[in-house]
PDB file of C-alpha atoms in Angstrom:
ATOM      1  CA  MET A   1     -24.218  -8.708  21.967  1.00  0.00           C
ATOM      2  CA  ALA A   2     -24.742  -6.528  18.903  1.00  0.00           C
ATOM      3  CA  THR A   3     -22.438  -3.669  18.076  1.00  0.00           C
ATOM      4  CA  SER A   4     -24.085  -0.409  18.947  1.00  0.00           C
ATOM      5  CA  LEU A   5     -23.824   2.610  16.617  1.00  0.00           C
ATOM      6  CA  PRO A   6     -22.367   5.971  17.777  1.00  0.00           C
ATOM      7  CA  PRO A   7     -24.700   8.959  18.088  1.00  0.00           C
ATOM      8  CA  GLY A   8     -25.476  10.469  14.737  1.00  0.00           C
ATOM      9  CA  ILE A   9     -24.513   7.295  12.870  1.00  0.00           C
ATOM     10  CA  ASN A  10     -27.036   5.021  11.131  1.00  0.00           C
ATOM     11  CA  SER A  11     -26.628   1.873   8.987  1.00  0.00           C
ATOM     12  CA  THR A  12     -26.513   3.890   5.731  1.00  0.00           C
ATOM     13  CA  ASN A  13     -23.151   5.519   6.874  1.00  0.00           C
ATOM     14  CA  ILE A  14     -21.437   2.163   7.219  1.00  0.00           C
ATOM     15  CA  VAL A  15     -18.627   1.603   4.701  1.00  0.00           C
ATOM     16  CA  GLY A  16     -16.608  -1.166   6.311  1.00  0.00           C
ATOM     17  CA  PHE A  17     -16.850  -4.096   8.600  1.00  0.00           C
ATOM     18  CA  GLY A  18     -14.137  -6.320  10.112  1.00  0.00           C
ATOM     19  CA  THR A  19     -13.155  -8.579  12.923  1.00  0.00           C
ATOM     20  CA  THR A  20     -12.361  -5.591  15.249  1.00  0.00           C
ATOM     21  CA  GLY A  21     -15.133  -3.264  14.436  1.00  0.00           C
ATOM     22  CA  VAL A  22     -17.242  -1.180  12.097  1.00  0.00           C
ATOM     23  CA  VAL A  23     -16.255   1.848   9.978  1.00  0.00           C
ATOM     24  CA  ALA A  24     -18.855   4.556   9.214  1.00  0.00           C
ATOM     25  CA  VAL A  25     -18.689   7.928   7.446  1.00  0.00           C
ATOM     26  CA  ILE A  26     -19.406  10.785   9.789  1.00  0.00           C
ATOM     27  CA  PRO A  27     -22.232  12.736   8.022  1.00  0.00           C
ATOM     28  CA  CYS A  28     -21.282  15.962   6.260  1.00  0.00           C
ATOM     29  CA  THR A  29     -17.564  15.434   6.733  1.00  0.00           C
ATOM     30  CA  ARG A  30     -14.717  13.698   4.926  1.00  0.00           C
ATOM     31  CA  ARG A  31     -13.951  11.596   8.065  1.00  0.00           C
ATOM     32  CA  VAL A  32     -14.868   8.184   9.304  1.00  0.00           C
ATOM     33  CA  ILE A  33     -15.336   6.660  12.793  1.00  0.00           C
ATOM     34  CA  LYS A  34     -14.060   3.253  13.468  1.00  0.00           C
ATOM     35  CA  PHE A  35     -15.795   1.768  16.481  1.00  0.00           C
ATOM     36  CA  PRO A  36     -15.124  -1.687  17.976  1.00  0.00           C
ATOM     37  CA  HIS A  37     -17.479  -4.617  18.489  1.00  0.00           C
ATOM     38  CA  CYS A  38     -18.485  -5.190  22.043  1.00  0.00           C
ATOM     39  CA  GLU A  39     -16.192  -8.117  22.714  1.00  0.00           C
ATOM     40  CA  PRO A  40     -13.270  -7.298  25.063  1.00  0.00           C
ATOM     41  CA  ASP A  41     -10.582  -8.450  22.614  1.00  0.00           C
ATOM     42  CA  ALA A  42     -11.994  -6.109  19.890  1.00  0.00           C
ATOM     43  CA  ARG A  43     -11.841  -3.209  22.264  1.00  0.00           C
ATOM     44  CA  ALA A  44      -8.312  -4.098  23.281  1.00  0.00           C
ATOM     45  CA  ARG A  45      -7.180  -4.156  19.614  1.00  0.00           C
ATOM     46  CA  CYS A  46      -8.880  -0.774  19.059  1.00  0.00           C
ATOM     47  CA  GLU A  47      -6.895   0.635  22.043  1.00  0.00           C
ATOM     48  CA  VAL A  48      -3.660  -0.622  20.372  1.00  0.00           C
ATOM     49  CA  GLU A  49      -4.602   1.088  17.201  1.00  0.00           C
ATOM     50  CA  VAL A  50      -5.081   4.394  19.040  1.00  0.00           C
ATOM     51  CA  LYS A  51      -1.567   4.104  20.462  1.00  0.00           C
ATOM     52  CA  VAL A  52      -0.182   3.373  16.962  1.00  0.00           C
ATOM     53  CA  TYR A  53      -1.912   6.362  15.379  1.00  0.00           C
ATOM     54  CA  GLU A  54      -0.877   8.685  18.206  1.00  0.00           C
ATOM     55  CA  ARG A  55       2.769   7.494  17.894  1.00  0.00           C
ATOM     56  CA  LEU A  56       2.695   8.113  14.076  1.00  0.00           C
ATOM     57  CA  GLU A  57       1.059  11.542  14.513  1.00  0.00           C
ATOM     58  CA  GLN A  58       3.785  12.608  17.002  1.00  0.00           C
ATOM     59  CA  THR A  59       6.481  11.823  14.402  1.00  0.00           C
ATOM     60  CA  ARG A  60       4.606  12.445  11.143  1.00  0.00           C
ATOM     61  CA  ARG A  61       6.519  14.495   8.590  1.00  0.00           C
ATOM     62  CA  GLU A  62       4.951  16.373   5.789  1.00  0.00           C
ATOM     63  CA  SER A  63       6.298  13.831   3.311  1.00  0.00           C
ATOM     64  CA  CYS A  64       4.515  11.031   5.017  1.00  0.00           C
ATOM     65  CA  SER A  65       1.012  11.174   3.555  1.00  0.00           C
ATOM     66  CA  THR A  66       0.646   7.565   2.839  1.00  0.00           C
ATOM     67  CA  ILE A  67      -1.021   6.598   6.121  1.00  0.00           C
ATOM     68  CA  LEU A  68      -4.610   7.381   6.893  1.00  0.00           C
ATOM     69  CA  ARG A  69      -4.696  10.761   8.684  1.00  0.00           C
ATOM     70  CA  TYR A  70      -5.637  10.371  12.409  1.00  0.00           C
ATOM     71  CA  HIS A  71      -8.121  12.969  13.790  1.00  0.00           C
ATOM     72  CA  GLY A  72      -8.202  11.715  17.367  1.00  0.00           C
ATOM     73  CA  HIS A  73     -10.429   9.372  19.295  1.00  0.00           C
ATOM     74  CA  CYS A  74     -13.568   9.604  21.405  1.00  0.00           C
ATOM     75  CA  GLU A  75     -15.513   7.311  23.649  1.00  0.00           C
ATOM     76  CA  GLN A  76     -17.082   5.616  20.717  1.00  0.00           C
ATOM     77  CA  GLY A  77     -13.995   5.009  18.601  1.00  0.00           C
ATOM     78  CA  ILE A  78     -11.223   6.304  16.336  1.00  0.00           C
ATOM     79  CA  VAL A  79     -11.742   9.245  13.923  1.00  0.00           C
ATOM     80  CA  LEU A  80      -9.798   8.886  10.650  1.00  0.00           C
ATOM     81  CA  GLU A  81      -9.469  10.330   7.182  1.00  0.00           C
ATOM     82  CA  TYR A  82     -12.038   8.996   4.786  1.00  0.00           C
ATOM     83  CA  ALA A  83     -10.554   7.170   1.774  1.00  0.00           C
ATOM     84  CA  GLU A  84     -13.477   7.524  -0.700  1.00  0.00           C
ATOM     85  CA  ASN A  85     -12.304   4.823  -3.158  1.00  0.00           C
ATOM     86  CA  GLY A  86     -12.118   2.126  -0.521  1.00  0.00           C
ATOM     87  CA  PRO A  87      -9.834  -0.850  -0.065  1.00  0.00           C
ATOM     88  CA  LEU A  88      -7.316  -1.426  -2.771  1.00  0.00           C
ATOM     89  CA  ARG A  89      -8.293  -5.095  -3.051  1.00  0.00           C
ATOM     90  CA  GLU A  90     -11.889  -4.194  -3.925  1.00  0.00           C
ATOM     91  CA  HIS A  91     -10.725  -1.658  -6.454  1.00  0.00           C
ATOM     92  CA  LEU A  92      -8.441  -4.135  -8.167  1.00  0.00           C
ATOM     93  CA  ARG A  93     -11.290  -6.534  -8.643  1.00  0.00           C
ATOM     94  CA  THR A  94     -14.009  -4.115  -9.805  1.00  0.00           C
ATOM     95  CA  ALA A  95     -12.301  -1.274 -11.602  1.00  0.00           C
ATOM     96  CA  ASN A  96     -10.451  -1.101 -14.955  1.00  0.00           C
ATOM     97  CA  THR A  97      -6.913  -2.457 -15.124  1.00  0.00           C
ATOM     98  CA  PRO A  98      -4.614   0.342 -13.554  1.00  0.00           C
ATOM     99  CA  SER A  99      -1.856   1.836 -15.662  1.00  0.00           C
ATOM    100  CA  LYS A 100       1.743   0.833 -15.016  1.00  0.00           C
ATOM    101  CA  THR A 101       2.374   4.366 -13.732  1.00  0.00           C
ATOM    102  CA  LEU A 102      -0.422   4.089 -11.195  1.00  0.00           C
ATOM    103  CA  LEU A 103       0.538   0.616 -10.055  1.00  0.00           C
ATOM    104  CA  LEU A 104       4.110   1.683  -9.426  1.00  0.00           C
ATOM    105  CA  ARG A 105       2.862   4.765  -7.551  1.00  0.00           C
ATOM    106  CA  TRP A 106       0.744   2.578  -5.301  1.00  0.00           C
ATOM    107  CA  ALA A 107       3.701   0.144  -4.732  1.00  0.00           C
ATOM    108  CA  ARG A 108       5.935   3.061  -3.831  1.00  0.00           C
ATOM    109  CA  GLN A 109       3.313   4.646  -1.489  1.00  0.00           C
ATOM    110  CA  ALA A 110       2.685   1.306   0.283  1.00  0.00           C
ATOM    111  CA  ALA A 111       6.430   0.869   0.838  1.00  0.00           C
ATOM    112  CA  GLU A 112       6.835   4.450   2.077  1.00  0.00           C
ATOM    113  CA  ALA A 113       4.007   3.786   4.679  1.00  0.00           C
ATOM    114  CA  LEU A 114       5.766   0.705   5.991  1.00  0.00           C
ATOM    115  CA  VAL A 115       9.171   2.298   6.037  1.00  0.00           C
ATOM    116  CA  PHE A 116       7.645   5.126   8.222  1.00  0.00           C
ATOM    117  CA  CYS A 117       5.967   2.568  10.535  1.00  0.00           C
ATOM    118  CA  HIS A 118       9.149   0.485  11.042  1.00  0.00           C
ATOM    119  CA  ALA A 119      11.121   3.620  11.719  1.00  0.00           C
ATOM    120  CA  ASN A 120       8.806   4.263  14.647  1.00  0.00           C
ATOM    121  CA  ALA A 121       8.924   0.780  16.066  1.00  0.00           C
ATOM    122  CA  ILE A 122       5.593  -0.345  14.581  1.00  0.00           C
ATOM    123  CA  LEU A 123       5.033  -3.633  12.801  1.00  0.00           C
ATOM    124  CA  HIS A 124       1.586  -3.792  11.024  1.00  0.00           C
ATOM    125  CA  GLY A 125       1.108  -7.510  11.252  1.00  0.00           C
ATOM    126  CA  ASP A 126      -1.611  -7.823   8.592  1.00  0.00           C
ATOM    127  CA  ILE A 127      -0.201  -6.542   5.336  1.00  0.00           C
ATOM    128  CA  ASN A 128      -2.521  -7.080   2.439  1.00  0.00           C
ATOM    129  CA  CYS A 129      -4.499  -5.128  -0.191  1.00  0.00           C
ATOM    130  CA  SER A 130      -7.548  -4.939   2.088  1.00  0.00           C
ATOM    131  CA  ASN A 131      -5.656  -2.718   4.405  1.00  0.00           C
ATOM    132  CA  PHE A 132      -4.407  -0.345   1.848  1.00  0.00           C
ATOM    133  CA  PHE A 133      -7.019   2.345   0.889  1.00  0.00           C
ATOM    134  CA  LEU A 134      -7.459   4.723  -1.943  1.00  0.00           C
ATOM    135  CA  ASP A 135      -8.472   8.331  -1.458  1.00  0.00           C
ATOM    136  CA  GLY A 136     -10.363  10.499  -3.897  1.00  0.00           C
ATOM    137  CA  GLU A 137      -7.271  11.200  -5.950  1.00  0.00           C
ATOM    138  CA  GLN A 138      -6.235   7.547  -6.161  1.00  0.00           C
ATOM    139  CA  ASN A 139      -3.433   7.939  -3.719  1.00  0.00           C
ATOM    140  CA  LEU A 140      -2.748   4.914  -1.542  1.00  0.00           C
ATOM    141  CA  LYS A 141      -3.036   5.028   2.287  1.00  0.00           C
ATOM    142  CA  LEU A 142      -2.153   2.366   4.857  1.00  0.00           C
ATOM    143  CA  GLY A 143      -4.639   1.724   7.655  1.00  0.00           C
ATOM    144  CA  ASP A 144      -5.985  -0.819  10.141  1.00  0.00           C
ATOM    145  CA  PHE A 145      -3.454  -1.151  12.928  1.00  0.00           C
ATOM    146  CA  ALA A 146      -5.789  -2.981  15.264  1.00  0.00           C
ATOM    147  CA  GLY A 147      -3.601  -5.625  16.969  1.00  0.00           C
ATOM    148  CA  SER A 148      -0.323  -4.364  15.490  1.00  0.00           C
ATOM    149  CA  SER A 149       3.021  -4.619  17.325  1.00  0.00           C
ATOM    150  CA  ILE A 150       4.390  -1.436  18.841  1.00  0.00           C
ATOM    151  CA  ASP A 151       7.788  -1.282  20.642  1.00  0.00           C
ATOM    152  CA  ASP A 152       8.117  -5.134  20.295  1.00  0.00           C
ATOM    153  CA  SER A 153       4.812  -5.773  22.009  1.00  0.00           C
ATOM    154  CA  PRO A 154       3.094  -9.067  20.958  1.00  0.00           C
ATOM    155  CA  ALA A 155       0.854  -8.592  17.989  1.00  0.00           C
ATOM    156  CA  THR A 156      -2.723  -9.807  18.341  1.00  0.00           C
ATOM    157  CA  ILE A 157      -3.378 -10.108  14.712  1.00  0.00           C
ATOM    158  CA  CYS A 158      -1.581 -12.129  11.909  1.00  0.00           C
ATOM    159  CA  TYR A 159      -1.240 -12.217   8.195  1.00  0.00           C
ATOM    160  CA  SER A 160      -3.469 -14.291   6.002  1.00  0.00           C
ATOM    161  CA  THR A 161      -1.889 -17.543   4.815  1.00  0.00           C
ATOM    162  CA  THR A 162      -1.194 -16.217   1.396  1.00  0.00           C
ATOM    163  CA  HIS A 163       1.011 -13.498   3.026  1.00  0.00           C
ATOM    164  CA  GLN A 164       2.480 -15.451   5.929  1.00  0.00           C
ATOM    165  CA  LEU A 165       6.209 -16.301   5.987  1.00  0.00           C
ATOM    166  CA  PRO A 166       6.415 -20.085   6.383  1.00  0.00           C
ATOM    167  CA  THR A 167       7.681 -21.357   9.717  1.00  0.00           C
ATOM    168  CA  LEU A 168      10.559 -23.774  10.191  1.00  0.00           C
ATOM    169  CA  ASP A 169       7.911 -26.557  10.397  1.00  0.00           C
ATOM    170  CA  PHE A 170       4.835 -25.705   8.227  1.00  0.00           C
ATOM    171  CA  SER A 171       2.969 -28.675   9.828  1.00  0.00           C
ATOM    172  CA  SER A 172       3.271 -27.325  13.344  1.00  0.00           C
ATOM    173  CA  GLU A 173      -0.021 -26.957  15.214  1.00  0.00           C
ATOM    174  CA  SER A 174       1.206 -23.933  17.190  1.00  0.00           C
ATOM    175  CA  GLU A 175      -1.074 -20.931  16.804  1.00  0.00           C
ATOM    176  CA  ALA A 176       1.649 -18.451  17.753  1.00  0.00           C
ATOM    177  CA  VAL A 177       2.743 -16.067  15.017  1.00  0.00           C
ATOM    178  CA  ILE A 178       5.803 -13.950  15.366  1.00  0.00           C
ATOM    179  CA  ILE A 179       5.714 -10.594  13.664  1.00  0.00           C
ATOM    180  CA  THR A 180       9.104  -9.236  12.600  1.00  0.00           C
ATOM    181  CA  LYS A 181      10.448  -6.948   9.821  1.00  0.00           C
ATOM    182  CA  GLU A 182      11.224 -10.200   7.834  1.00  0.00           C
ATOM    183  CA  THR A 183       7.579 -11.340   8.035  1.00  0.00           C
ATOM    184  CA  GLU A 184       6.521  -7.857   7.031  1.00  0.00           C
ATOM    185  CA  ILE A 185       8.753  -7.879   3.902  1.00  0.00           C
ATOM    186  CA  PHE A 186       7.456 -11.339   2.950  1.00  0.00           C
ATOM    187  CA  ALA A 187       3.846 -10.188   3.349  1.00  0.00           C
ATOM    188  CA  PHE A 188       4.643  -7.080   1.315  1.00  0.00           C
ATOM    189  CA  GLY A 189       5.829  -9.293  -1.501  1.00  0.00           C
ATOM    190  CA  SER A 190       2.428 -10.989  -1.622  1.00  0.00           C
ATOM    191  CA  ALA A 191       0.714  -7.642  -1.501  1.00  0.00           C
ATOM    192  CA  LEU A 192       2.790  -6.524  -4.426  1.00  0.00           C
ATOM    193  CA  TYR A 193       1.873  -9.703  -6.298  1.00  0.00           C
ATOM    194  CA  GLU A 194      -1.768  -8.879  -5.797  1.00  0.00           C
ATOM    195  CA  MET A 195      -1.254  -5.322  -6.955  1.00  0.00           C
ATOM    196  CA  MET A 196       0.388  -6.532 -10.177  1.00  0.00           C
ATOM    197  CA  THR A 197      -1.987  -9.522 -10.947  1.00  0.00           C
ATOM    198  CA  GLY A 198      -5.180  -8.505  -9.269  1.00  0.00           C
ATOM    199  CA  ARG A 199      -5.339 -11.634  -7.141  1.00  0.00           C
ATOM    200  CA  PRO A 200      -3.419 -12.886  -4.035  1.00  0.00           C
ATOM    201  CA  PRO A 201      -0.788 -15.649  -4.559  1.00  0.00           C
ATOM    202  CA  TYR A 202      -2.282 -19.134  -4.791  1.00  0.00           C
ATOM    203  CA  GLU A 203      -5.744 -17.825  -4.159  1.00  0.00           C
ATOM    204  CA  ASP A 204      -7.317 -21.035  -5.593  1.00  0.00           C
ATOM    205  CA  LYS A 205      -5.462 -23.365  -3.110  1.00  0.00           C
ATOM    206  CA  SER A 206      -6.249 -24.450   0.407  1.00  0.00           C
ATOM    207  CA  ASP A 207      -4.413 -22.885   3.362  1.00  0.00           C
ATOM    208  CA  SER A 208      -2.485 -26.146   4.071  1.00  0.00           C
ATOM    209  CA  GLU A 209      -1.370 -26.366   0.375  1.00  0.00           C
ATOM    210  CA  VAL A 210      -0.175 -22.684   0.427  1.00  0.00           C
ATOM    211  CA  GLU A 211       1.746 -23.265   3.576  1.00  0.00           C
ATOM    212  CA  ARG A 212       3.389 -26.411   2.015  1.00  0.00           C
ATOM    213  CA  LEU A 213       4.344 -24.666  -1.130  1.00  0.00           C
ATOM    214  CA  PHE A 214       5.685 -21.580   0.653  1.00  0.00           C
ATOM    215  CA  PHE A 215       7.653 -23.811   2.914  1.00  0.00           C
ATOM    216  CA  LEU A 216       9.282 -25.471  -0.165  1.00  0.00           C
ATOM    217  CA  LYS A 217       9.908 -21.956  -1.577  1.00  0.00           C
ATOM    218  CA  ASP A 218       7.668 -22.915  -4.449  1.00  0.00           C
ATOM    219  CA  PHE A 219       6.254 -19.444  -5.138  1.00  0.00           C
ATOM    220  CA  PRO A 220       3.903 -18.442  -8.029  1.00  0.00           C
ATOM    221  CA  LYS A 221       5.873 -18.145 -11.214  1.00  0.00           C
ATOM    222  CA  ILE A 222       6.650 -14.525 -12.134  1.00  0.00           C
ATOM    223  CA  CYS A 223       8.383 -13.626 -15.364  1.00  0.00           C
ATOM    224  CA  ASP A 224      11.425 -11.461 -14.706  1.00  0.00           C
ATOM    225  CA  ALA A 225      10.041  -9.096 -17.325  1.00  0.00           C
ATOM    226  CA  THR A 226       6.845  -8.590 -15.332  1.00  0.00           C
ATOM    227  CA  MET A 227       6.755  -5.187 -13.687  1.00  0.00           C
ATOM    228  CA  LEU A 228       8.098  -5.606 -10.071  1.00  0.00           C
ATOM    229  CA  GLY A 229       8.466  -9.315 -10.624  1.00  0.00           C
ATOM    230  CA  PRO A 230      12.042  -9.252  -9.359  1.00  0.00           C
ATOM    231  CA  VAL A 231      11.059  -7.170  -6.336  1.00  0.00           C
ATOM    232  CA  ILE A 232       8.295  -9.613  -5.387  1.00  0.00           C
ATOM    233  CA  THR A 233      10.681 -12.546  -5.750  1.00  0.00           C
ATOM    234  CA  ARG A 234      13.334 -10.876  -3.531  1.00  0.00           C
ATOM    235  CA  CYS A 235      10.667 -10.101  -0.888  1.00  0.00           C
ATOM    236  CA  TRP A 236       9.583 -13.784  -0.825  1.00  0.00           C
ATOM    237  CA  ASN A 237      13.156 -14.929  -0.656  1.00  0.00           C
ATOM    238  CA  LEU A 238      14.034 -12.385   2.041  1.00  0.00           C
ATOM    239  CA  GLU A 239      16.767 -10.809  -0.018  1.00  0.00           C
ATOM    240  CA  PHE A 240      15.958  -7.461   1.351  1.00  0.00           C
ATOM    241  CA  SER A 241      17.108  -6.641   4.833  1.00  0.00           C
ATOM    242  CA  SER A 242      14.667  -3.675   5.327  1.00  0.00           C
ATOM    243  CA  MET A 243      11.652  -1.942   3.861  1.00  0.00           C
ATOM    244  CA  ASP A 244      14.002   0.949   2.943  1.00  0.00           C
ATOM    245  CA  GLU A 245      15.761  -1.390   0.509  1.00  0.00           C
ATOM    246  CA  VAL A 246      12.403  -2.515  -0.913  1.00  0.00           C
ATOM    247  CA  LEU A 247      11.397   1.095  -1.418  1.00  0.00           C
ATOM    248  CA  ALA A 248      14.660   1.958  -3.161  1.00  0.00           C
ATOM    249  CA  SER A 249      14.182  -0.978  -5.554  1.00  0.00           C
ATOM    250  CA  ILE A 250      10.603   0.207  -6.362  1.00  0.00           C
ATOM    251  CA  LYS A 251      11.798   3.708  -7.018  1.00  0.00           C
ATOM    252  CA  GLN A 252      14.387   2.407  -9.489  1.00  0.00           C
ATOM    253  CA  HIS A 253      11.571   0.680 -11.483  1.00  0.00           C
ATOM    254  CA  GLU A 254       9.560   3.835 -11.304  1.00  0.00           C
ATOM    255  CA  ASP A 255      12.513   5.901 -12.661  1.00  0.00           C
ATOM    256  CA  GLN A 256      13.026   3.529 -15.414  1.00  0.00           C
ATOM    257  CA  LEU A 257       9.348   3.799 -16.466  1.00  0.00           C
ATOM    258  CA  ARG A 258       9.515   7.551 -16.330  1.00  0.00           C
ATOM    259  CA  GLY A 259      12.692   7.702 -18.399  1.00  0.00           C
ATOM    260  CA  PRO A 260      11.101   7.780 -21.911  1.00  0.00           C
ATOM    261  CA  HIS A 261       8.318  10.062 -20.706  1.00  0.00           C
ATOM    262  CA  ASN A 262      10.787  12.514 -19.138  1.00  0.00           C
ATOM    263  CA  ARG A 263      12.851  12.673 -22.263  1.00  0.00           C
ATOM    264  CA  LEU A 264       9.669  13.430 -24.348  1.00  0.00           C
ATOM    265  CA  GLN A 265       8.683  16.121 -21.849  1.00  0.00           C
ATOM    266  CA  THR A 266      12.183  17.673 -22.068  1.00  0.00           C
ATOM    267  CA  LEU A 267      11.954  17.727 -25.855  1.00  0.00           C
ATOM    268  CA  LEU A 268       8.498  19.357 -25.860  1.00  0.00           C
ATOM    269  CA  LEU A 269       9.637  21.971 -23.364  1.00  0.00           C
ATOM    270  CA  PHE A 270      12.682  22.743 -25.486  1.00  0.00           C
ATOM    271  CA  ILE A 271      10.565  23.122 -28.618  1.00  0.00           C
ATOM    272  CA  GLN A 272       8.092  25.345 -26.731  1.00  0.00           C
ATOM    273  CA  LYS A 273      10.856  27.600 -25.462  1.00  0.00           C
ATOM    274  CA  TRP A 274      13.144  27.704 -28.526  1.00  0.00           C
ATOM    275  CA  GLY A 275      10.936  26.613 -31.409  1.00  0.00           C
ATOM    276  CA  HIS A 276      10.425  30.139 -32.815  1.00  0.00           C
ATOM    277  CA  VAL A 277      14.151  30.709 -32.766  1.00  0.00           C
ATOM    278  CA  LEU A 278      14.764  27.404 -34.605  1.00  0.00           C
ATOM    279  CA  LEU A 279      12.060  28.369 -37.097  1.00  0.00           C
ATOM    280  CA  LEU A 280      13.710  31.778 -37.789  1.00  0.00           C
ATOM    281  CA  ILE A 281      17.054  30.083 -38.382  1.00  0.00           C
ATOM    282  CA  VAL A 282      15.506  27.553 -40.811  1.00  0.00           C
ATOM    283  CA  VAL A 283      13.789  30.433 -42.733  1.00  0.00           C
ATOM    284  CA  LYS A 284      16.994  32.348 -42.881  1.00  0.00           C
ATOM    285  CA  ARG A 285      18.891  29.344 -44.201  1.00  0.00           C
ATOM    286  CA  LEU A 286      16.362  28.676 -46.845  1.00  0.00           C
ATOM    287  CA  LYS A 287      16.487  32.317 -48.016  1.00  0.00           C
ATOM    288  CA  GLN A 288      20.316  32.039 -48.275  1.00  0.00           C
ATOM    289  CA  LEU A 289      19.976  28.780 -50.212  1.00  0.00           C
ATOM    290  CA  LYS A 290      17.458  30.401 -52.584  1.00  0.00           C
ATOM    291  CA  TYR A 291      19.723  33.431 -53.081  1.00  0.00           C
ATOM    292  CA  ARG A 292      22.733  31.170 -53.994  1.00  0.00           C
ATOM    293  CA  LEU A 293      20.584  29.141 -56.488  1.00  0.00           C
ATOM    294  CA  SER A 294      19.286  32.243 -58.249  1.00  0.00           C
TER     295      SER A 294
END
């Protein structure tokens, strides 16, 4: 059965399409409506997403602006903030190479969103650059909680192979995927890798080969000098115990990058404030020197 469009929405308004549903811009607004496909499992995942957004809205702080704003739900679907610049993955592949400052900001904003989710007993379950979105000011927002885990409920979604923590037996035929804070951190490492390189890890390899390499801890080579390379490696090796620790590490890198810029800004402000005084002192000294020489 085809997915029916909500009243007032036509095909030209559609900006996204996934396994759970369709996303369309609500005309004359800065909002979108996400409405599920007709299949029962899609509707069930959409109901989970409503619960997640309502939980986050109940505890949202002013400082938590890195999750798509929830504007309620209706019979047709969920109403959300419209992120005009679309999914981060698409942006990385089509736009100019982002600056180091912008990449670090995105990394920090992504980590902040996951810290907030975990603090509210929500595990995303499908962390990747397709589920991070960019608003009109290039700020990153986390979205797509269809099938996420809330209060330890079983997740009905799972990470892509390139973001999946390997199981004890990578050759197991079991379809069950357990979502934990550890699997979230591992997946976040792969998302960071894509942010920094523009491509998911081992994108050119088959799923079975990726599983084998991850099981052997044979991760893509990252130079320690590469921005956030050490953070990515520590995520993959589960050397962080929480997303809070990941966020703190990203902030350290951000502060290091800001260091020279901040020193320059301080110097410029000092010159702007005291430059005329310094000039008067120099002129006075020159006059004194001229007087002594005469």
